Amino acid sequence: MGGNMRERIRAAGHDVVGYDPRPEISDAASLAELVEKLAAPRVVWVMVPSGVTEDIIEQLGGLLSAGDIVIDGGNSKFSDDGPRAEKLGALGIGYMDVGVSGGVWGVSNGYALMVGGDKKHVDHCMPIFEALKPEGEFGFAHAGPVGAGHYSKMVHNGIEYGLMHAYAEGYELLKASELVHNVPEVFKSWREGSVVKSWLLDLLDRALDEDPELANIKGYAEDTGEGRWTVEEGIRLAVPMNVIAASLFARFTSRQDDSPAIKAVAALRNQFGGHAVKR
Amino acid sequence: MGGNMRERIRAAGHDVVGYDPRPEISDAASLAELVEKLAAPRVVWVMVPSGVTEDIIEQLGGLLSAGDIVIDGGNSKFSDDGPRAEKLGALGIGYMDVGVSGGVWGVSNGYALMVGGDKKHVDHCMPIFEALKPEGEFGFAHAGPVGAGHYSKMVHNGIEYGLMHAYAEGYELLKASELVHNVPEVFKSWREGSVVKSWLLDLLDRALDEDPELANIKGYAEDTGEGRWTVEEGIRLAVPMNVIAASLFARFTSRQDDSPAIKAVAALRNQFGGHAVKR
Amino acid sequence: MGGNMRERIRAAGHDVVGYDPRPEISDAASLAELVEKLAAPRVVWVMVPSGVTEDIIEQLGGLLSAGDIVIDGGNSKFSDDGPRAEKLGALGIGYMDVGVSGGVWGVSNGYALMVGGDKKHVDHCMPIFEALKPEGEFGFAHAGPVGAGHYSKMVHNGIEYGLMHAYAEGYELLKASELVHNVPEVFKSWREGSVVKSWLLDLLDRALDEDPELANIKGYAEDTGEGRWTVEEGIRLAVPMNVIAASLFARFTSRQDDSPAIKAVAALRNQFGGHAVKR
Amino acid sequence: MGGNMRERIRAAGHDVVGYDPRPEISDAASLAELVEKLAAPRVVWVMVPSGVTEDIIEQLGGLLSAGDIVIDGGNSKFSDDGPRAEKLGALGIGYMDVGVSGGVWGVSNGYALMVGGDKKHVDHCMPIFEALKPEGEFGFAHAGPVGAGHYSKMVHNGIEYGLMHAYAEGYELLKASELVHNVPEVFKSWREGSVVKSWLLDLLDRALDEDPELANIKGYAEDTGEGRWTVEEGIRLAVPMNVIAASLFARFTSRQDDSPAIKAVAALRNQFGGHAVKR
């Protein structure tokens, strides 16, 4: 956590103790010591890779006391939140899920926070949220009950997939055009005055400043859980998702050395039309 | 033209003379000689690569006489038909466009024919159509006025793109599944009794018989004009075309060494999240 | 079950007893009586709406004996099969999942069968499969272990969604075209000789014979589990699914009175461009 | 043109005279008088509905003199620019195409300008562009030769379609979710700190402030030429366009009372499965 945020949280009357398995950046030697060092009622903000969240939260259930609160600020699936809240609630421990957006820029810009949980827990932790969120009127929402924070973050990321791919398709078309000679300049021009101005556009311009042809980047993109879950939720709730699904599928395609589907298409074209296949 | 068809056309009272720039398979040394050898009223069926159609038809305009008929059976764009019909019509020469489907199998199975043109020209040439089309009640339609034949063939091919890609996606999913051990057998099983049985399925089964893993085929597929025109017409007429467009775009993607769009996505992910890019 | 199939199964040495909650079409007054009436080793083919399958199979677990076999021929999700097989297996009871395709036509045409399960169970029940499947070499596959039958059927249906929608988009475009005057005739022509000939095309032609403008049908389509599961599996296994997903989403859209997404688009257009909105 | 811009252009040494067919807002009684009132070398900025652009530019060709410059700032198709430049160029008259983005907000915010044309013409008109564009370093690009301005604006709008629809799908999913109770709050929270912050998001928040349920807006969206041309160019240049095409097709769908494609799907489901159709 950036020094500034830590100080702002402290200024708001919450002490801050950090735990990390790497001793050199940890204030406590163990989760148990972390809990010990915090005065009750404690708020423990868990921000760990999704694979270990469940384990950490279970450990915390054994270490914390009634009246304490656990916050999961990681990228958990929304459907994991309810069961956790129930288990901790049986011990009198509160639970909130917080979707956190902002990427590596959040340290300086503040993070957008989408919170799921009980109003009393939200109110209690509001000084912490105030310290983490951007200054000004935006950047925070109490989205609904437990689960709603991660759900909102999931949809946020789904939208992000679609936004990124819309710019990406436009980029590819401009690159392919015979007329537009100065593609990075055109993207840069949109940063002010245009309908498509956005922070993602600013970042794309930044990337093009560093590497105008994106020559050092391979067309290969990972995806994380949120994009997939968004489309799955679209399917569950019968919400058409052509744009977000297409942007997800494009990433899948980008990671294939060869497409089995197109092999089948090529095989068919060869069968009925005698069209040559590449071998 | 297969011997059998030639005989059937002759049996129907139309003489058959073929012209091809390769003398060894041509009945005439030139287009002029072809026209000379045919008794009026002549029917000249043009079946040439789309790049040369216009030139051939213009030459024929200079060689034929009023009362003759030109048929374009190639893969011309429907919008070329009207102007041709008009030019030839001014000379008293009829024009029909015929969409021909059947691939390399048409020689033995007969071809499905979709005809655009005047009823009197269709009636006059019906014996020829009868000789080319499959036996039985199907395989022929007078789709509408000049242009309607190529238009129907265009849509036919657009549908074909979608059908092929639906099988292809299913193929890829079955290949990826942990449960289905015998993918070619499953496709084969669908050839009778199932809702997805079709000639394309038969051909895919045939391809899988020859190469069960499609190991000798690269995932690379060309596209021809009809698929593109179909989507363009969807755009012109405000007809949603998600399936056919997706199958067309998948072919585009299959021909890219690297995707500029995904480069942009990867650049963006790196910018906001510090996600590693492949270089 | 059609009389003919029943006789063919009997001819193959398996007695046939049917149970249905409706006494007038049931051979047995209860599941228990059904089990009683069958000689061991019994094969019980469950073919019920997916909501009640689990309950029926659990009841059968209590009624059957070691050496008996349960077959689920309904539209269960593939992931339900493993747990069922395990539970029944603990009692010495075999389990197979069979994907069955053919619709209402299967009674006369035979059904395409995709089977998941152990080879010994498949072998034991082969006479039953032979009686149900179409005559000829196709219509049956042992797709893999338990679950592979329903998995194959799921993919089959996903493909079916894509195929249907490809024809549907082509249909809509032909209807919208100014040139093609005789859309049903064009579809009919494709039934023989064309690359797009299929059983679904035959059925679409049949529907157009009954109602050439589809005037009595609303543009409203339900979907069943298999289409959704197919796309979910595509997401899980990172298989791009643009065509099948688009055909699924189009059905979702068809059931909406108004589109919240397009409301948002219209609101945005109004905000930035002053474009009028419909109210 | 807003008073402020007019003054800034004048301050930059260019006189400003406006012509509009409505006398009450026109500085000149006719195009001829407009031309007369301007000192040579003249710059005439045409900003008219796309249907009349061609005619106005042709008239100007007859009124202007060598050394004058015509700018088309409307939403012309890029392919119209080359022929215009050629015709005017034969008379010694320069031509530039300028894509203008900013909507109704441009008057106060400045407009993003994408310019196609010769460098000498761009340089000559730079004071005008400076007066119209936003303050600061962004909002202007000389994209390439004649046509590149409208091409860039076309792609800009294509991207805009995709961006809008990404937000729209996310909006619909949040509305459908059982967990997120406060959808407008969630969108508002993203305005600062989040990865999806943008001007379009600000506007969507504004629309939700005015009508939190978008209850007074029908899910009906027009489209303009640029979205269609973008996809057509994607097709011409073999650039996959799944996202932008899907957002375009969704607008087409929104304007249909009933979907012929889904009628065909429903007819097929009825034919093979006996599924009920809505009538």
PDB file of N, CA and C in Angstrom, chain D residues 87-147:
ATOM      1  N   LYS D  87     -11.698  17.118 -59.103  1.00  0.00           N
ATOM      2  CA  LYS D  87     -12.474  18.104 -59.867  1.00  0.00           C
ATOM      3  C   LYS D  87     -12.069  19.518 -59.493  1.00  0.00           C
ATOM      4  N   LEU D  88     -12.024  19.794 -58.187  1.00  0.00           N
ATOM      5  CA  LEU D  88     -11.673  21.149 -57.748  1.00  0.00           C
ATOM      6  C   LEU D  88     -10.218  21.468 -58.098  1.00  0.00           C
ATOM      7  N   GLY D  89      -9.376  20.456 -57.961  1.00  0.00           N
ATOM      8  CA  GLY D  89      -7.959  20.652 -58.251  1.00  0.00           C
ATOM      9  C   GLY D  89      -7.736  21.088 -59.691  1.00  0.00           C
ATOM     10  N   ALA D  90      -8.555  20.575 -60.612  1.00  0.00           N
ATOM     11  CA  ALA D  90      -8.436  20.964 -62.024  1.00  0.00           C
ATOM     12  C   ALA D  90      -8.702  22.456 -62.198  1.00  0.00           C
ATOM     13  N   LEU D  91      -9.429  23.036 -61.234  1.00  0.00           N
ATOM     14  CA  LEU D  91      -9.711  24.479 -61.279  1.00  0.00           C
ATOM     15  C   LEU D  91      -8.749  25.263 -60.403  1.00  0.00           C
ATOM     16  N   GLY D  92      -7.744  24.557 -59.854  1.00  0.00           N
ATOM     17  CA  GLY D  92      -6.796  25.231 -58.981  1.00  0.00           C
ATOM     18  C   GLY D  92      -7.314  25.453 -57.561  1.00  0.00           C
ATOM     19  N   ILE D  93      -8.455  24.830 -57.264  1.00  0.00           N
ATOM     20  CA  ILE D  93      -9.062  24.994 -55.940  1.00  0.00           C
ATOM     21  C   ILE D  93      -8.643  23.811 -55.058  1.00  0.00           C
ATOM     22  N   GLY D  94      -8.214  24.117 -53.837  1.00  0.00           N
ATOM     23  CA  GLY D  94      -7.805  23.056 -52.915  1.00  0.00           C
ATOM     24  C   GLY D  94      -8.994  22.403 -52.247  1.00  0.00           C
ATOM     25  N   TYR D  95      -8.788  21.220 -51.712  1.00  0.00           N
ATOM     26  CA  TYR D  95      -9.864  20.500 -51.014  1.00  0.00           C
ATOM     27  C   TYR D  95      -9.286  19.759 -49.822  1.00  0.00           C
ATOM     28  N   MET D  96      -9.964  19.883 -48.690  1.00  0.00           N
ATOM     29  CA  MET D  96      -9.624  19.079 -47.516  1.00  0.00           C
ATOM     30  C   MET D  96     -10.890  18.458 -46.952  1.00  0.00           C
ATOM     31  N   ASP D  97     -10.750  17.245 -46.409  1.00  0.00           N
ATOM     32  CA  ASP D  97     -11.869  16.636 -45.700  1.00  0.00           C
ATOM     33  C   ASP D  97     -11.508  16.608 -44.213  1.00  0.00           C
ATOM     34  N   VAL D  98     -12.442  17.024 -43.406  1.00  0.00           N
ATOM     35  CA  VAL D  98     -12.190  17.092 -41.975  1.00  0.00           C
ATOM     36  C   VAL D  98     -13.260  16.302 -41.229  1.00  0.00           C
ATOM     37  N   GLY D  99     -12.817  15.262 -40.546  1.00  0.00           N
ATOM     38  CA  GLY D  99     -13.723  14.565 -39.647  1.00  0.00           C
ATOM     39  C   GLY D  99     -13.819  15.343 -38.355  1.00  0.00           C
ATOM     40  N   VAL D 100     -15.031  15.593 -37.923  1.00  0.00           N
ATOM     41  CA  VAL D 100     -15.265  16.435 -36.749  1.00  0.00           C
ATOM     42  C   VAL D 100     -16.010  15.627 -35.697  1.00  0.00           C
ATOM     43  N   SER D 101     -15.420  15.491 -34.540  1.00  0.00           N
ATOM     44  CA  SER D 101     -16.091  14.765 -33.463  1.00  0.00           C
ATOM     45  C   SER D 101     -16.305  15.688 -32.281  1.00  0.00           C
ATOM     46  N   GLY D 102     -17.338  15.396 -31.514  1.00  0.00           N
ATOM     47  CA  GLY D 102     -17.584  16.201 -30.327  1.00  0.00           C
ATOM     48  C   GLY D 102     -19.046  16.378 -30.011  1.00  0.00           C
ATOM     49  N   GLY D 103     -19.899  16.106 -31.007  1.00  0.00           N
ATOM     50  CA  GLY D 103     -21.334  16.186 -30.777  1.00  0.00           C
ATOM     51  C   GLY D 103     -21.754  17.582 -30.392  1.00  0.00           C
ATOM     52  N   VAL D 104     -22.877  17.634 -29.688  1.00  0.00           N
ATOM     53  CA  VAL D 104     -23.421  18.946 -29.315  1.00  0.00           C
ATOM     54  C   VAL D 104     -22.538  19.652 -28.289  1.00  0.00           C
ATOM     55  N   TRP D 105     -21.567  18.959 -27.747  1.00  0.00           N
ATOM     56  CA  TRP D 105     -20.693  19.520 -26.718  1.00  0.00           C
ATOM     57  C   TRP D 105     -19.499  20.262 -27.307  1.00  0.00           C
ATOM     58  N   GLY D 106     -19.311  20.079 -28.611  1.00  0.00           N
ATOM     59  CA  GLY D 106     -18.130  20.667 -29.229  1.00  0.00           C
ATOM     60  C   GLY D 106     -18.109  22.189 -29.137  1.00  0.00           C
ATOM     61  N   VAL D 107     -19.283  22.803 -29.171  1.00  0.00           N
ATOM     62  CA  VAL D 107     -19.334  24.267 -29.123  1.00  0.00           C
ATOM     63  C   VAL D 107     -18.565  24.783 -27.905  1.00  0.00           C
ATOM     64  N   SER D 108     -18.756  24.115 -26.771  1.00  0.00           N
ATOM     65  CA  SER D 108     -18.049  24.591 -25.569  1.00  0.00           C
ATOM     66  C   SER D 108     -16.703  23.892 -25.366  1.00  0.00           C
ATOM     67  N   ASN D 109     -16.604  22.601 -25.723  1.00  0.00           N
ATOM     68  CA  ASN D 109     -15.371  21.835 -25.446  1.00  0.00           C
ATOM     69  C   ASN D 109     -14.329  21.921 -26.546  1.00  0.00           C
ATOM     70  N   GLY D 110     -14.734  22.387 -27.713  1.00  0.00           N
ATOM     71  CA  GLY D 110     -13.881  22.243 -28.890  1.00  0.00           C
ATOM     72  C   GLY D 110     -14.128  20.889 -29.529  1.00  0.00           C
ATOM     73  N   TYR D 111     -13.784  20.806 -30.821  1.00  0.00           N
ATOM     74  CA  TYR D 111     -14.017  19.587 -31.577  1.00  0.00           C
ATOM     75  C   TYR D 111     -12.703  18.884 -31.878  1.00  0.00           C
ATOM     76  N   ALA D 112     -12.722  17.545 -31.827  1.00  0.00           N
ATOM     77  CA  ALA D 112     -11.570  16.804 -32.332  1.00  0.00           C
ATOM     78  C   ALA D 112     -11.632  16.818 -33.854  1.00  0.00           C
ATOM     79  N   LEU D 113     -10.532  17.174 -34.485  1.00  0.00           N
ATOM     80  CA  LEU D 113     -10.487  17.331 -35.942  1.00  0.00           C
ATOM     81  C   LEU D 113      -9.487  16.365 -36.554  1.00  0.00           C
ATOM     82  N   MET D 114      -9.940  15.590 -37.538  1.00  0.00           N
ATOM     83  CA  MET D 114      -9.042  14.694 -38.272  1.00  0.00           C
ATOM     84  C   MET D 114      -9.036  15.169 -39.716  1.00  0.00           C
ATOM     85  N   VAL D 115      -7.903  15.561 -40.201  1.00  0.00           N
ATOM     86  CA  VAL D 115      -7.847  16.239 -41.485  1.00  0.00           C
ATOM     87  C   VAL D 115      -7.162  15.389 -42.555  1.00  0.00           C
ATOM     88  N   GLY D 116      -7.769  15.377 -43.736  1.00  0.00           N
ATOM     89  CA  GLY D 116      -7.152  14.772 -44.907  1.00  0.00           C
ATOM     90  C   GLY D 116      -6.897  15.830 -45.958  1.00  0.00           C
ATOM     91  N   GLY D 117      -5.689  15.870 -46.508  1.00  0.00           N
ATOM     92  CA  GLY D 117      -5.418  16.866 -47.545  1.00  0.00           C
ATOM     93  C   GLY D 117      -3.936  17.144 -47.663  1.00  0.00           C
ATOM     94  N   ASP D 118      -3.622  18.106 -48.531  1.00  0.00           N
ATOM     95  CA  ASP D 118      -2.218  18.483 -48.738  1.00  0.00           C
ATOM     96  C   ASP D 118      -1.698  19.305 -47.568  1.00  0.00           C
ATOM     97  N   LYS D 119      -0.417  19.123 -47.291  1.00  0.00           N
ATOM     98  CA  LYS D 119       0.185  19.847 -46.169  1.00  0.00           C
ATOM     99  C   LYS D 119       0.044  21.366 -46.342  1.00  0.00           C
ATOM    100  N   LYS D 120       0.192  21.839 -47.574  1.00  0.00           N
ATOM    101  CA  LYS D 120       0.131  23.305 -47.762  1.00  0.00           C
ATOM    102  C   LYS D 120      -1.267  23.842 -47.406  1.00  0.00           C
ATOM    103  N   HIS D 121      -2.296  23.073 -47.724  1.00  0.00           N
ATOM    104  CA  HIS D 121      -3.651  23.504 -47.377  1.00  0.00           C
ATOM    105  C   HIS D 121      -3.859  23.424 -45.870  1.00  0.00           C
ATOM    106  N   VAL D 122      -3.346  22.353 -45.273  1.00  0.00           N
ATOM    107  CA  VAL D 122      -3.466  22.213 -43.825  1.00  0.00           C
ATOM    108  C   VAL D 122      -2.781  23.398 -43.139  1.00  0.00           C
ATOM    109  N   ASP D 123      -1.577  23.678 -43.583  1.00  0.00           N
ATOM    110  CA  ASP D 123      -0.836  24.794 -42.965  1.00  0.00           C
ATOM    111  C   ASP D 123      -1.607  26.110 -43.090  1.00  0.00           C
ATOM    112  N   HIS D 124      -2.142  26.349 -44.288  1.00  0.00           N
ATOM    113  CA  HIS D 124      -2.869  27.591 -44.523  1.00  0.00           C
ATOM    114  C   HIS D 124      -4.064  27.733 -43.557  1.00  0.00           C
ATOM    115  N   CYS D 125      -4.725  26.621 -43.298  1.00  0.00           N
ATOM    116  CA  CYS D 125      -5.962  26.671 -42.509  1.00  0.00           C
ATOM    117  C   CYS D 125      -5.722  26.398 -41.030  1.00  0.00           C
ATOM    118  N   MET D 126      -4.482  26.233 -40.647  1.00  0.00           N
ATOM    119  CA  MET D 126      -4.195  25.860 -39.268  1.00  0.00           C
ATOM    120  C   MET D 126      -4.812  26.815 -38.243  1.00  0.00           C
ATOM    121  N   PRO D 127      -4.816  28.121 -38.502  1.00  0.00           N
ATOM    122  CA  PRO D 127      -5.458  29.020 -37.515  1.00  0.00           C
ATOM    123  C   PRO D 127      -6.936  28.690 -37.300  1.00  0.00           C
ATOM    124  N   ILE D 128      -7.595  28.290 -38.373  1.00  0.00           N
ATOM    125  CA  ILE D 128      -9.010  27.904 -38.229  1.00  0.00           C
ATOM    126  C   ILE D 128      -9.119  26.644 -37.374  1.00  0.00           C
ATOM    127  N   PHE D 129      -8.288  25.664 -37.690  1.00  0.00           N
ATOM    128  CA  PHE D 129      -8.322  24.416 -36.912  1.00  0.00           C
ATOM    129  C   PHE D 129      -8.009  24.709 -35.439  1.00  0.00           C
ATOM    130  N   GLU D 130      -7.056  25.581 -35.214  1.00  0.00           N
ATOM    131  CA  GLU D 130      -6.702  25.936 -33.838  1.00  0.00           C
ATOM    132  C   GLU D 130      -7.895  26.537 -33.097  1.00  0.00           C
ATOM    133  N   ALA D 131      -8.687  27.294 -33.822  1.00  0.00           N
ATOM    134  CA  ALA D 131      -9.831  27.950 -33.183  1.00  0.00           C
ATOM    135  C   ALA D 131     -10.952  26.964 -32.860  1.00  0.00           C
ATOM    136  N   LEU D 132     -11.037  25.918 -33.660  1.00  0.00           N
ATOM    137  CA  LEU D 132     -12.137  24.962 -33.484  1.00  0.00           C
ATOM    138  C   LEU D 132     -11.792  23.822 -32.527  1.00  0.00           C
ATOM    139  N   LYS D 133     -10.554  23.460 -32.467  1.00  0.00           N
ATOM    140  CA  LYS D 133     -10.156  22.287 -31.687  1.00  0.00           C
ATOM    141  C   LYS D 133     -10.109  22.642 -30.201  1.00  0.00           C
ATOM    142  N   PRO D 134     -10.071  21.650 -29.346  1.00  0.00           N
ATOM    143  CA  PRO D 134      -9.974  21.925 -27.913  1.00  0.00           C
ATOM    144  C   PRO D 134      -8.635  22.611 -27.624  1.00  0.00           C
ATOM    145  N   GLU D 135      -8.606  23.342 -26.532  1.00  0.00           N
ATOM    146  CA  GLU D 135      -7.315  23.861 -26.084  1.00  0.00           C
ATOM    147  C   GLU D 135      -6.454  22.687 -25.633  1.00  0.00           C
ATOM    148  N   GLY D 136      -5.178  22.906 -25.549  1.00  0.00           N
ATOM    149  CA  GLY D 136      -4.306  21.820 -25.116  1.00  0.00           C
ATOM    150  C   GLY D 136      -3.695  21.117 -26.299  1.00  0.00           C
ATOM    151  N   GLU D 137      -2.990  20.025 -26.037  1.00  0.00           N
ATOM    152  CA  GLU D 137      -2.163  19.426 -27.086  1.00  0.00           C
ATOM    153  C   GLU D 137      -2.910  18.437 -27.988  1.00  0.00           C
ATOM    154  N   PHE D 138      -4.131  18.031 -27.577  1.00  0.00           N
ATOM    155  CA  PHE D 138      -4.823  17.007 -28.359  1.00  0.00           C
ATOM    156  C   PHE D 138      -5.955  17.606 -29.185  1.00  0.00           C
ATOM    157  N   GLY D 139      -6.603  16.750 -29.980  1.00  0.00           N
ATOM    158  CA  GLY D 139      -7.790  17.204 -30.680  1.00  0.00           C
ATOM    159  C   GLY D 139      -7.561  17.556 -32.136  1.00  0.00           C
ATOM    160  N   PHE D 140      -6.342  17.329 -32.635  1.00  0.00           N
ATOM    161  CA  PHE D 140      -6.084  17.613 -34.043  1.00  0.00           C
ATOM    162  C   PHE D 140      -5.106  16.602 -34.615  1.00  0.00           C
ATOM    163  N   ALA D 141      -5.417  16.097 -35.806  1.00  0.00           N
ATOM    164  CA  ALA D 141      -4.443  15.277 -36.525  1.00  0.00           C
ATOM    165  C   ALA D 141      -4.549  15.518 -38.016  1.00  0.00           C
ATOM    166  N   HIS D 142      -3.404  15.655 -38.641  1.00  0.00           N
ATOM    167  CA  HIS D 142      -3.369  15.604 -40.101  1.00  0.00           C
ATOM    168  C   HIS D 142      -3.152  14.127 -40.433  1.00  0.00           C
ATOM    169  N   ALA D 143      -4.254  13.459 -40.790  1.00  0.00           N
ATOM    170  CA  ALA D 143      -4.251  11.985 -40.849  1.00  0.00           C
ATOM    171  C   ALA D 143      -3.582  11.429 -42.098  1.00  0.00           C
ATOM    172  N   GLY D 144      -3.573  12.229 -43.160  1.00  0.00           N
ATOM    173  CA  GLY D 144      -3.007  11.730 -44.419  1.00  0.00           C
ATOM    174  C   GLY D 144      -3.557  12.555 -45.567  1.00  0.00           C
ATOM    175  N   PRO D 145      -3.486  12.043 -46.787  1.00  0.00           N
ATOM    176  CA  PRO D 145      -3.945  12.789 -47.961  1.00  0.00           C
ATOM    177  C   PRO D 145      -5.473  12.893 -47.981  1.00  0.00           C
ATOM    178  N   VAL D 146      -5.986  13.527 -48.997  1.00  0.00           N
ATOM    179  CA  VAL D 146      -7.436  13.695 -49.145  1.00  0.00           C
ATOM    180  C   VAL D 146      -8.159  12.361 -48.919  1.00  0.00           C
ATOM    181  N   GLY D 147      -9.168  12.347 -48.088  1.00  0.00           N
ATOM    182  CA  GLY D 147      -9.925  11.155 -47.743  1.00  0.00           C
ATOM    183  C   GLY D 147      -9.586  10.641 -46.358  1.00  0.00           C
TER     184      GLY D 147
END
